[in-house]
mmCIF file of C-alpha atoms in Angstrom:
data_model
loop_
_atom_site.group_PDB
_atom_site.id
_atom_site.type_symbol
_atom_site.label_atom_id
_atom_site.label_comp_id
_atom_site.label_asym_id
_atom_site.label_seq_id
_atom_site.Cartn_x
_atom_site.Cartn_y
_atom_site.Cartn_z
ATOM 1 C CA UNK A 32 240.525 -22.508 93.454
ATOM 2 C CA UNK A 33 242.022 -19.529 91.611
ATOM 3 C CA UNK A 34 242.661 -17.793 94.932
ATOM 4 C CA UNK A 35 244.467 -20.867 96.233
ATOM 5 C CA UNK A 36 246.685 -21.017 93.127
ATOM 6 C CA UNK A 37 247.552 -17.314 93.381
ATOM 7 C CA UNK A 38 248.369 -17.657 97.070
ATOM 8 C CA UNK A 39 250.471 -20.747 96.384
ATOM 9 C CA UNK A 40 252.549 -18.957 93.710
ATOM 10 C CA UNK A 41 252.920 -15.903 95.946
ATOM 11 C CA UNK A 42 254.112 -18.044 98.841
ATOM 12 C CA UNK A 43 256.560 -19.920 96.570
ATOM 13 C CA UNK A 44 257.935 -16.645 95.169
ATOM 14 C CA UNK A 45 258.473 -15.210 98.644
ATOM 15 C CA UNK A 46 260.268 -18.374 99.756
ATOM 16 C CA UNK A 47 262.544 -18.339 96.726
ATOM 17 C CA UNK A 48 263.425 -14.678 97.243
ATOM 18 C CA UNK A 49 264.216 -15.351 100.868
ATOM 19 C CA UNK A 50 266.616 -18.147 99.877
ATOM 20 C CA UNK A 51 268.523 -16.240 97.171
ATOM 21 C CA UNK A 52 271.641 -14.670 98.762
ATOM 22 C CA UNK A 53 272.726 -11.211 97.672
ATOM 23 C CA UNK A 54 276.136 -10.620 96.108
ATOM 24 C CA UNK A 55 277.049 -8.361 99.011
ATOM 25 C CA UNK A 56 277.351 -11.445 101.205
ATOM 26 C CA UNK A 57 280.252 -12.595 99.038
ATOM 27 C CA UNK A 58 282.236 -9.349 98.870
ATOM 28 C CA UNK A 59 285.902 -9.977 99.630
ATOM 29 C CA UNK A 60 286.965 -7.914 102.660
ATOM 30 C CA UNK A 61 290.543 -7.529 103.904
ATOM 31 C CA UNK A 62 291.497 -5.807 107.145
ATOM 32 C CA UNK A 63 295.270 -5.980 106.717
ATOM 33 C CA UNK A 64 297.588 -4.771 103.974
ATOM 34 C CA UNK A 65 299.307 -7.159 101.559
ATOM 35 C CA UNK A 66 302.899 -8.321 101.675
ATOM 36 C CA UNK A 67 303.317 -8.208 97.891
ATOM 37 C CA UNK A 68 301.490 -8.614 94.585
ATOM 38 C CA UNK A 69 300.776 -12.307 95.248
ATOM 39 C CA UNK A 70 298.171 -11.062 97.745
ATOM 40 C CA UNK A 71 296.425 -8.757 95.250
ATOM 41 C CA UNK A 72 292.693 -8.376 94.659
ATOM 42 C CA UNK A 73 291.278 -8.909 91.138
ATOM 43 C CA UNK A 74 289.324 -6.175 89.396
ATOM 44 C CA UNK A 75 288.099 -5.773 85.849
ATOM 45 C CA UNK A 76 285.720 -4.136 83.430
ATOM 46 C CA UNK A 77 285.152 -4.731 79.713
ATOM 47 C CA UNK A 78 288.401 -6.183 78.346
ATOM 48 C CA UNK A 79 290.634 -4.679 81.065
ATOM 49 C CA UNK A 80 292.002 -6.639 84.022
ATOM 50 C CA UNK A 81 293.718 -5.375 87.166
ATOM 51 C CA UNK A 82 295.406 -6.608 90.338
ATOM 52 C CA UNK A 83 295.028 -4.218 93.297
ATOM 53 C CA UNK A 84 296.808 -4.235 96.643
ATOM 54 C CA UNK A 85 298.210 -1.972 99.392
ATOM 55 C CA UNK A 86 301.779 -2.624 100.495
ATOM 56 C CA UNK A 87 303.675 -0.685 103.186
ATOM 57 C CA UNK A 88 301.206 2.182 102.945
ATOM 58 C CA UNK A 89 301.252 2.547 99.152
ATOM 59 C CA UNK A 90 298.529 1.519 96.709
ATOM 60 C CA UNK A 91 299.613 -0.533 93.683
ATOM 61 C CA UNK A 92 297.883 -2.036 90.698
ATOM 62 C CA UNK A 93 298.914 -4.002 87.634
ATOM 63 C CA UNK A 94 296.771 -3.643 84.550
ATOM 64 C CA UNK A 95 296.335 -5.499 81.273
ATOM 65 C CA UNK A 96 294.033 -5.621 78.292
ATOM 66 C CA UNK A 97 292.877 -8.322 75.904
ATOM 67 C CA UNK A 98 294.695 -8.374 72.581
ATOM 68 C CA UNK A 99 298.000 -6.844 73.713
ATOM 69 C CA UNK A 100 300.169 -9.477 71.990
ATOM 70 C CA UNK A 101 303.747 -8.776 70.927
ATOM 71 C CA UNK A 102 305.750 -10.188 67.988
ATOM 72 C CA UNK A 103 306.207 -13.526 69.769
ATOM 73 C CA UNK A 104 302.493 -13.755 70.648
ATOM 74 C CA UNK A 105 303.095 -12.977 74.320
ATOM 75 C CA UNK A 106 300.200 -11.308 76.129
ATOM 76 C CA UNK A 107 302.011 -8.383 77.726
ATOM 77 C CA UNK A 108 301.124 -6.791 81.033
ATOM 78 C CA UNK A 109 300.884 -3.060 80.406
ATOM 79 C CA UNK A 110 302.633 -1.994 83.600
ATOM 80 C CA UNK A 111 302.198 -1.073 87.234
ATOM 81 C CA UNK A 112 300.932 2.092 88.887
ATOM 82 C CA UNK A 113 301.975 3.201 92.378
ATOM 83 C CA UNK A 114 299.901 5.687 94.385
ATOM 84 C CA UNK A 115 301.341 7.445 97.467
ATOM 85 C CA UNK A 116 299.405 9.846 99.703
ATOM 86 C CA UNK A 117 301.017 12.523 101.884
ATOM 87 C CA UNK A 118 300.422 12.595 104.811
ATOM 88 C CA UNK A 119 299.831 8.879 104.484
ATOM 89 C CA UNK A 120 296.520 7.613 105.925
ATOM 90 C CA UNK A 121 297.596 4.006 105.333
ATOM 91 C CA UNK A 122 300.685 4.047 107.568
ATOM 92 C CA UNK A 123 299.092 2.414 110.616
ATOM 93 C CA UNK A 124 297.416 -0.966 110.923
ATOM 94 C CA UNK A 125 294.231 0.036 112.730
ATOM 95 C CA UNK A 126 291.095 0.578 110.668
ATOM 96 C CA UNK A 127 292.425 -0.624 107.315
ATOM 97 C CA UNK A 128 289.688 -1.845 104.971
ATOM 98 C CA UNK A 129 289.894 -3.159 101.422
ATOM 99 C CA UNK A 130 286.795 -4.560 99.790
ATOM 100 C CA UNK A 131 285.862 -5.963 96.403
ATOM 101 C CA UNK A 132 282.302 -4.807 95.690
ATOM 102 C CA UNK A 133 280.991 -7.575 93.459
ATOM 103 C CA UNK A 134 277.611 -6.122 92.560
ATOM 104 C CA UNK A 135 278.941 -2.758 91.356
ATOM 105 C CA UNK A 136 282.371 -3.995 90.238
ATOM 106 C CA UNK A 137 284.872 -1.842 92.083
ATOM 107 C CA UNK A 138 287.509 -2.002 94.818
ATOM 108 C CA UNK A 139 287.275 0.300 97.816
ATOM 109 C CA UNK A 140 290.315 0.972 100.005
ATOM 110 C CA UNK A 141 289.875 3.007 103.171
ATOM 111 C CA UNK A 142 291.538 4.073 106.408
ATOM 112 C CA UNK A 143 291.560 7.158 108.652
ATOM 113 C CA UNK A 144 288.699 9.012 106.914
ATOM 114 C CA UNK A 145 290.270 8.457 103.486
ATOM 115 C CA UNK A 146 288.819 6.305 100.713
ATOM 116 C CA UNK A 147 290.123 5.332 97.285
ATOM 117 C CA UNK A 148 287.727 3.824 94.765
ATOM 118 C CA UNK A 149 289.161 1.947 91.782
ATOM 119 C CA UNK A 150 286.906 0.997 88.891
ATOM 120 C CA UNK A 151 286.987 0.359 85.153
ATOM 121 C CA UNK A 152 284.554 1.815 82.652
ATOM 122 C CA UNK A 153 282.920 -1.118 80.853
ATOM 123 C CA UNK A 154 282.067 1.036 77.814
ATOM 124 C CA UNK A 155 285.440 2.797 77.429
ATOM 125 C CA UNK A 156 288.982 1.525 78.135
ATOM 126 C CA UNK A 157 289.459 3.857 81.105
ATOM 127 C CA UNK A 158 290.703 3.030 84.612
ATOM 128 C CA UNK A 159 289.508 5.407 87.341
ATOM 129 C CA UNK A 160 291.203 6.086 90.690
ATOM 130 C CA UNK A 161 288.891 8.307 92.788
ATOM 131 C CA UNK A 162 290.148 9.778 96.067
ATOM 132 C CA UNK A 163 287.884 11.127 98.810
ATOM 133 C CA UNK A 164 289.274 12.377 102.130
ATOM 134 C CA UNK A 165 288.272 14.643 104.990
ATOM 135 C CA UNK A 166 291.887 15.796 105.164
ATOM 136 C CA UNK A 167 294.002 17.708 102.675
ATOM 137 C CA UNK A 168 296.259 15.186 100.955
ATOM 138 C CA UNK A 169 298.847 15.185 98.207
ATOM 139 C CA UNK A 170 298.599 12.300 95.742
ATOM 140 C CA UNK A 171 301.768 11.179 93.982
ATOM 141 C CA UNK A 172 301.408 8.579 91.245
ATOM 142 C CA UNK A 173 304.040 6.846 89.163
ATOM 143 C CA UNK A 174 303.911 4.534 86.163
ATOM 144 C CA UNK A 175 306.355 1.607 86.216
ATOM 145 C CA UNK A 176 307.217 -0.537 83.190
ATOM 146 C CA UNK A 177 309.280 -3.686 82.754
ATOM 147 C CA UNK A 178 309.921 -2.801 79.114
ATOM 148 C CA UNK A 179 312.025 0.322 79.488
ATOM 149 C CA UNK A 180 314.697 -1.558 77.527
ATOM 150 C CA UNK A 181 314.857 -4.610 75.261
ATOM 151 C CA UNK A 182 314.752 -7.915 77.116
ATOM 152 C CA UNK A 183 315.916 -11.387 76.124
ATOM 153 C CA UNK A 184 313.462 -13.982 77.511
ATOM 154 C CA UNK A 185 315.243 -17.117 78.684
ATOM 155 C CA UNK A 186 314.205 -20.620 79.714
ATOM 156 C CA UNK A 187 310.715 -20.937 81.138
ATOM 157 C CA UNK A 188 309.975 -17.288 80.329
ATOM 158 C CA UNK A 189 309.324 -18.500 76.783
ATOM 159 C CA UNK A 190 306.350 -20.524 78.018
ATOM 160 C CA UNK A 191 304.463 -17.227 77.795
ATOM 161 C CA UNK A 192 304.967 -16.999 74.014
ATOM 162 C CA UNK A 193 304.240 -19.294 71.070
ATOM 163 C CA UNK A 194 307.794 -20.653 70.833
ATOM 164 C CA UNK A 195 307.599 -22.375 74.248
ATOM 165 C CA UNK A 196 310.603 -24.687 74.625
ATOM 166 C CA UNK A 197 311.797 -24.354 71.004
ATOM 167 C CA UNK A 198 312.717 -20.695 70.302
ATOM 168 C CA UNK A 199 314.116 -20.094 66.818
ATOM 169 C CA UNK A 200 317.304 -18.229 67.648
ATOM 170 C CA UNK A 201 317.530 -15.286 70.051
ATOM 171 C CA UNK A 202 314.176 -13.780 70.974
ATOM 172 C CA UNK A 203 313.700 -10.144 71.937
ATOM 173 C CA UNK A 204 310.883 -8.530 73.883
ATOM 174 C CA UNK A 205 311.190 -4.995 72.556
ATOM 175 C CA UNK A 206 310.960 -1.983 74.802
ATOM 176 C CA UNK A 207 307.902 0.275 74.841
ATOM 177 C CA UNK A 208 307.969 3.899 73.768
ATOM 178 C CA UNK A 209 307.345 6.054 76.858
ATOM 179 C CA UNK A 210 307.067 9.843 76.849
ATOM 180 C CA UNK A 211 305.516 12.758 78.735
ATOM 181 C CA UNK A 212 302.607 14.423 77.003
ATOM 182 C CA UNK A 213 300.651 17.413 78.355
ATOM 183 C CA UNK A 214 299.597 16.463 81.889
ATOM 184 C CA UNK A 215 300.323 12.774 81.618
ATOM 185 C CA UNK A 216 302.455 9.895 80.394
ATOM 186 C CA UNK A 217 301.952 8.250 77.026
ATOM 187 C CA UNK A 218 303.296 4.798 76.281
ATOM 188 C CA UNK A 219 302.777 2.429 73.397
ATOM 189 C CA UNK A 220 304.124 -0.736 71.792
ATOM 190 C CA UNK A 221 304.094 -1.410 68.054
ATOM 191 C CA UNK A 222 304.994 -4.834 66.693
ATOM 192 C CA UNK A 223 307.822 -5.142 64.194
ATOM 193 C CA UNK A 224 307.371 -6.690 60.753
ATOM 194 C CA UNK A 225 308.781 -10.138 61.543
ATOM 195 C CA UNK A 226 306.590 -12.160 63.913
ATOM 196 C CA UNK A 227 306.166 -15.715 65.137
ATOM 197 C CA UNK A 228 303.425 -16.031 62.495
ATOM 198 C CA UNK A 229 306.052 -15.671 59.747
ATOM 199 C CA UNK A 230 308.264 -18.260 61.422
ATOM 200 C CA UNK A 231 305.393 -20.735 61.672
ATOM 201 C CA UNK A 232 304.401 -20.268 58.015
ATOM 202 C CA UNK A 233 307.964 -20.895 56.864
ATOM 203 C CA UNK A 234 308.370 -23.904 59.149
ATOM 204 C CA UNK A 235 305.187 -25.475 57.757
ATOM 205 C CA UNK A 236 306.264 -24.678 54.160
ATOM 206 C CA UNK A 237 303.151 -22.640 53.457
ATOM 207 C CA UNK A 238 304.779 -19.544 51.903
ATOM 208 C CA UNK A 239 302.859 -20.103 48.665
ATOM 209 C CA UNK A 240 299.534 -19.348 50.395
ATOM 210 C CA UNK A 241 300.799 -16.914 53.001
ATOM 211 C CA UNK A 242 299.096 -13.945 51.364
ATOM 212 C CA UNK A 243 295.735 -15.673 51.934
ATOM 213 C CA UNK A 244 296.263 -15.861 55.688
ATOM 214 C CA UNK A 245 295.569 -13.276 58.338
ATOM 215 C CA UNK A 246 298.428 -12.296 60.607
ATOM 216 C CA UNK A 247 296.635 -10.691 63.585
ATOM 217 C CA UNK A 248 299.842 -9.487 65.257
ATOM 218 C CA UNK A 249 301.462 -7.855 62.199
ATOM 219 C CA UNK A 250 302.089 -4.164 62.985
ATOM 220 C CA UNK A 251 299.636 -4.468 65.867
ATOM 221 C CA UNK A 252 299.986 -1.694 68.413
ATOM 222 C CA UNK A 253 298.511 -0.762 71.756
ATOM 223 C CA UNK A 254 298.838 2.500 73.589
ATOM 224 C CA UNK A 255 297.712 4.158 76.790
ATOM 225 C CA UNK A 256 297.673 7.672 78.198
ATOM 226 C CA UNK A 257 298.069 8.008 81.944
ATOM 227 C CA UNK A 258 296.843 11.363 83.202
ATOM 228 C CA UNK A 259 295.382 13.299 86.125
ATOM 229 C CA UNK A 260 291.952 14.899 85.905
#
């Protein structure tokens, strides 16, 4: 009887294992380049999110991080990075391959004996772009930011902040500080003293207990260093 029970459990276990699909079966694979960022591939690690795509032979990615709220409580994208290789292995259409590896959490882009692996360290806020090629290539990268100057959000743009359809006067999305440092680019954003939190407290007539409240976006800052290693 014991032997029958053991055999039964063994048979059941084998059947279950045979029915469980592996994550590799669900990897997203593209064989053509994207037209624009609306055809990007998601990637993330820890509290960092990315959108990755190849357009007209160049690799692009947006990146963001949890908690990067400005004075108006808008979750800001941190920018876009463009990667160009010379000579460019991604110029033709034949052999292009872009794949989201679900099990290991990275994106692999390849063509003409050249591969680029993009991944995010889940223990440290670091984005990695690893290039492997059988040919000698020059990699040119550039950091692009929307906030190189102050911007005045209008209309539906305010749906991204806490004011929504009822902004209190003229709103400003302040520019980031961007500078070259050593072998890289450093950029950061630091919130000013007056925030949407202060506006809400005043509107609700709660100034008398304001000092008992936590303002999570007061003087909050976020910074990144973009460098080659």
